[in-house]
Coordinates of C-alpha atoms in Angstrom, one line a residue:
I204 CA 0.0 0.0 0.0
G205 CA 2.9 2.3 0.8
I206 CA 4.5 1.6 -2.6
D207 CA 1.2 2.2 -4.3
G208 CA 0.8 5.5 -2.5
L209 CA 4.3 6.7 -3.4
A210 CA 3.8 5.7 -7.1
I211 CA 0.5 7.6 -7.3
H212 CA 2.1 10.6 -5.6
L213 CA 5.0 10.7 -8.1
L214 CA 2.8 10.1 -11.1
S215 CA 0.4 12.8 -10.0
Q216 CA 3.3 15.2 -9.9
R217 CA 4.3 14.1 -13.4
L218 CA 0.7 14.5 -14.5
R219 CA 0.6 18.1 -13.3
I220 CA 3.8 18.9 -15.3
Y221 CA 3.4 17.0 -18.5
W222 CA -0.4 16.3 -18.7
R223 CA 0.1 12.9 -20.4
K224 CA -2.4 10.1 -20.8
R225 CA 0.0 7.4 -19.8
D226 CA 0.6 9.0 -16.4
L227 CA -3.2 9.2 -15.9
T228 CA -3.6 5.6 -17.0
A229 CA -0.9 4.4 -14.6
I230 CA -2.6 6.3 -11.7
F231 CA -6.0 4.8 -12.6
F232 CA -4.7 1.2 -12.6
I233 CA -2.4 1.5 -9.6
G234 CA -5.3 3.1 -7.6
L235 CA -7.6 0.2 -8.6
Q236 CA -4.9 -2.3 -7.7
S237 CA -4.4 -0.7 -4.3
L238 CA -8.0 -1.3 -3.5
L239 CA -7.6 -5.0 -4.0
V240 CA -4.5 -4.8 -1.7
V241 CA -6.4 -2.9 1.0
K242 CA -9.1 -5.6 1.3
E243 CA -6.3 -7.9 2.6
L244 CA -6.1 -5.7 5.7
I245 CA -9.7 -6.5 6.6
P246 CA -9.8 -9.0 9.5
D247 CA -11.0 -12.5 8.5
A248 CA -13.8 -12.3 11.1
L249 CA -15.1 -9.1 9.5
K250 CA -14.9 -10.6 6.0
I251 CA -16.9 -13.7 7.1
S252 CA -19.6 -11.6 8.7
G253 CA -19.7 -9.3 5.7
I254 CA -20.1 -12.2 3.3
A255 CA -22.8 -13.8 5.5
W256 CA -24.7 -10.5 5.5
A257 CA -24.4 -10.1 1.7
I258 CA -25.6 -13.6 1.2
K259 CA -28.6 -13.0 3.5
I260 CA -29.8 -9.8 1.8
S261 CA -29.1 -11.0 -1.8
N262 CA -30.5 -14.4 -1.2
S263 CA -27.7 -15.9 -3.3
K264 CA -24.4 -17.6 -2.6
Y265 CA -22.9 -16.5 -5.9
L266 CA -21.0 -13.5 -4.6
P267 CA -17.2 -13.5 -5.3
E268 CA -17.4 -11.4 -8.5
S269 CA -20.8 -9.7 -8.3
V270 CA -20.2 -8.0 -5.0
F271 CA -17.4 -6.0 -6.6
S272 CA -19.9 -4.3 -8.8
V273 CA -21.0 -2.3 -5.7
T274 CA -18.0 -2.2 -3.5
L275 CA -15.7 -0.8 -6.2
F276 CA -18.3 1.7 -7.5
P277 CA -16.9 4.5 -5.2
Y278 CA -13.7 4.4 -7.4
V279 CA -15.9 5.3 -10.4
I280 CA -17.2 8.3 -8.5
L281 CA -13.6 9.2 -7.5
F282 CA -12.5 9.3 -11.1
I283 CA -15.5 11.4 -12.1
F284 CA -14.2 14.0 -9.7
V285 CA -10.7 13.6 -11.2
A286 CA -12.2 14.3 -14.7
T287 CA -14.0 17.4 -13.3
W288 CA -10.7 18.6 -11.9
L289 CA -9.1 18.2 -15.3
Y290 CA -11.8 20.2 -16.9
R291 CA -11.2 23.0 -14.4
Q292 CA -7.5 22.9 -15.4
E293 CA -8.7 23.3 -19.0
K294 CA -7.2 19.9 -20.0
T295 CA -10.3 18.8 -22.0
Q296 CA -8.7 15.9 -24.0
L297 CA -7.3 14.5 -20.8
A298 CA -10.6 14.9 -19.0
L299 CA -12.4 13.1 -21.8
Y300 CA -9.8 10.3 -21.6
S301 CA -10.4 10.0 -17.9
E302 CA -14.2 9.7 -18.5
K303 CA -13.5 6.9 -21.0
L304 CA -11.5 5.0 -18.5
T305 CA -14.3 5.5 -15.9
L306 CA -16.9 4.3 -18.5
V307 CA -15.0 1.1 -19.2
L308 CA -14.7 0.4 -15.5
G309 CA -18.4 1.1 -15.0
I310 CA -19.3 -1.3 -17.8
V311 CA -17.1 -4.0 -16.3
L312 CA -18.7 -3.6 -12.9
T313 CA -22.2 -3.7 -14.4
S314 CA -21.2 -6.9 -16.2
L315 CA -20.1 -8.5 -12.9
S316 CA -23.4 -7.6 -11.3
L317 CA -25.6 -9.4 -13.9
S318 CA -25.4 -12.7 -12.2
N319 CA -27.0 -11.4 -8.9
P320 CA -30.3 -9.5 -9.0
W321 CA -29.6 -7.5 -5.9
W322 CA -26.2 -6.3 -6.9
R323 CA -27.5 -5.7 -10.4
S324 CA -30.3 -3.4 -9.2
L325 CA -27.9 -1.5 -6.9
N326 CA -25.3 -1.1 -9.6
I327 CA -27.7 0.1 -12.3
G328 CA -29.3 2.5 -9.8
L329 CA -25.9 3.9 -8.8
S330 CA -24.9 4.2 -12.5
A331 CA -28.1 6.1 -13.3
L332 CA -27.5 8.6 -10.5
T333 CA -23.9 9.0 -11.4
L334 CA -24.6 9.6 -15.1
S335 CA -27.4 12.0 -14.2
Y336 CA -24.9 14.0 -12.1
V337 CA -22.3 14.0 -14.8
A338 CA -24.8 15.1 -17.4
Y339 CA -25.9 17.9 -15.1
I340 CA -22.5 19.4 -14.3
R341 CA -20.8 19.0 -17.8
Q342 CA -21.0 21.9 -20.1
P343 CA -22.0 22.0 -22.9
T344 CA -24.9 19.7 -22.1
R345 CA -24.5 16.2 -23.5
V346 CA -27.8 15.0 -24.8
T347 CA -26.6 11.4 -25.1
L348 CA -25.7 11.2 -21.4
I349 CA -29.1 12.5 -20.4
Y350 CA -30.9 9.9 -22.5
F351 CA -28.6 7.2 -21.3
S352 CA -29.1 8.1 -17.6
H353 CA -32.8 8.3 -18.2
G354 CA -32.8 4.8 -19.7
L355 CA -30.8 3.4 -16.8
G356 CA -33.2 4.9 -14.3
L357 CA -36.1 3.0 -16.0
L358 CA -34.0 -0.1 -16.0
T359 CA -33.4 0.3 -12.3
I360 CA -37.2 0.4 -11.7
V361 CA -37.8 -2.7 -13.8
S362 CA -34.9 -4.5 -12.2
A363 CA -36.2 -3.7 -8.7
I364 CA -39.7 -4.9 -9.6
A365 CA -38.3 -8.1 -11.1
L366 CA -36.3 -8.6 -7.9
L367 CA -39.4 -8.4 -5.7
R368 CA -41.7 -10.3 -8.0
I369 CA -39.9 -12.6 -10.3
D370 CA -42.9 -14.7 -11.5
L371 CA -44.9 -11.8 -13.1
S372 CA -46.7 -12.7 -16.3
H373 CA -46.4 -10.9 -19.6
M374 CA -49.7 -9.3 -19.0
A375 CA -48.5 -7.9 -15.6
W376 CA -45.3 -6.7 -17.1
G377 CA -47.2 -5.0 -20.0
T378 CA -49.4 -3.2 -17.5
I379 CA -46.4 -2.1 -15.4
L380 CA -44.7 -0.7 -18.5
L381 CA -48.0 1.1 -19.5
L382 CA -48.0 2.7 -16.0
L383 CA -44.4 3.9 -16.5
T384 CA -45.5 5.2 -19.9
I385 CA -48.2 7.4 -18.3
V386 CA -45.7 8.6 -15.7
E387 CA -43.3 9.6 -18.5
W388 CA -45.9 11.5 -20.4
I389 CA -47.4 13.2 -17.4
L390 CA -43.9 14.6 -16.7
L391 CA -43.7 15.9 -20.3
I392 CA -47.2 17.4 -20.2
S393 CA -46.5 19.1 -16.8
H394 CA -43.5 20.8 -18.4
Q395 CA -45.4 21.8 -21.6
S396 CA -48.3 23.2 -19.6
Q397 CA -46.1 25.7 -17.9
P398 CA -46.1 29.3 -19.1
K399 CA -43.8 29.9 -22.1
F400 CA -41.4 32.2 -20.2
L401 CA -40.9 29.5 -17.6
R402 CA -40.1 26.9 -20.2
V403 CA -37.6 29.3 -21.9
N404 CA -35.8 29.9 -18.7
T405 CA -35.5 26.2 -18.0
S406 CA -32.0 24.8 -18.5
K407 CA -31.1 22.7 -21.5
Y408 CA -30.5 19.8 -19.2
H409 CA -34.1 19.8 -17.9
R410 CA -35.6 20.5 -21.4
T411 CA -33.7 17.5 -22.8
W412 CA -34.8 15.4 -19.9
Y413 CA -38.5 16.3 -20.4
S414 CA -38.3 15.8 -24.2
S415 CA -36.7 12.3 -23.6
S416 CA -39.8 11.4 -21.6
W417 CA -41.8 11.4 -24.9
Y418 CA -39.5 8.9 -26.6
F419 CA -39.1 6.6 -23.6
G420 CA -42.9 6.6 -23.2
L421 CA -43.2 5.5 -26.8
L422 CA -40.6 2.8 -26.3
L423 CA -42.3 1.5 -23.1
A424 CA -45.7 1.5 -24.8
G425 CA -44.4 -0.4 -27.7
I426 CA -42.8 -3.1 -25.5
S427 CA -46.0 -3.5 -23.5
Y428 CA -48.0 -3.9 -26.7
A429 CA -45.6 -6.6 -27.8
L430 CA -45.9 -8.4 -24.4
F431 CA -49.7 -8.3 -24.8
L432 CA -49.5 -9.8 -28.3
S433 CA -47.1 -12.5 -27.2
E434 CA -49.5 -13.5 -24.3
I435 CA -52.4 -13.7 -26.8
A436 CA -50.3 -15.9 -29.1
N437 CA -49.3 -18.2 -26.3
N438 CA -52.9 -18.4 -24.9
P439 CA -55.3 -18.0 -27.8
Q440 CA -58.2 -19.5 -25.8
Q441 CA -57.6 -17.4 -22.8
I442 CA -59.9 -14.4 -22.2
I443 CA -57.7 -11.4 -21.3
F444 CA -60.3 -8.7 -21.5
F445 CA -59.3 -7.2 -18.2
W446 CA -55.7 -6.8 -19.1
S447 CA -56.6 -5.4 -22.6
L448 CA -58.6 -2.6 -21.0
T449 CA -55.4 -1.2 -19.5
W450 CA -54.4 0.0 -23.0
L451 CA -57.3 2.5 -22.8
I452 CA -55.1 4.7 -20.6
V453 CA -52.8 5.3 -23.5
P454 CA -53.6 8.5 -25.4
D455 CA -54.4 8.2 -29.1
R456 CA -52.5 11.3 -30.1

């Protein structure tokens, strides 16, 4: 740990002098490696109790990799602040490179979480909040980040519902997605119903977020419609009149 700390200190000094990508890359990987070394300092008794607690709340014994998707996530947040600092130093290219490193790590952590529903939901939720924060503070506003964070937020809701009720039918999922569609469009309508001068004074971040509600509402409605159709195809003799009525809540224009 001491060697890692000295290496990061020396490389950070070189970074402030030369502003090179290779120094930032070395800091990134040495810092990540030091976290894996630090965990060896945790007493065995504390490790065992922590693993037992994780197994209990996640209802799964498959932990060794998936737990890292949450425990290592603070490192993602740390390097977002590093990128923000680089932007303030007017080192735009280096800051973008730092964001790319962070994105790759975030994707790897999310991939590790896919095997465990609890850690998957937590990881996607943390990713959505983090991306929303990045999209909010970065200037100029990045539309892609806003849409991506919005989509991750919806995935978090769906993942959490699946975690609580795994055995939902296609009809139930279709209805849930329709309810999310209505929520999305209510947000859009509430924004459009505001006086024009208030909408003009709204930041581009918020305007983009509201406009994305329309497209995500369409996407959710389309998926729900496909789920209804698949249920009808699988159960042609089944009367699903009640579930079909839920589509009456979708506006026709």
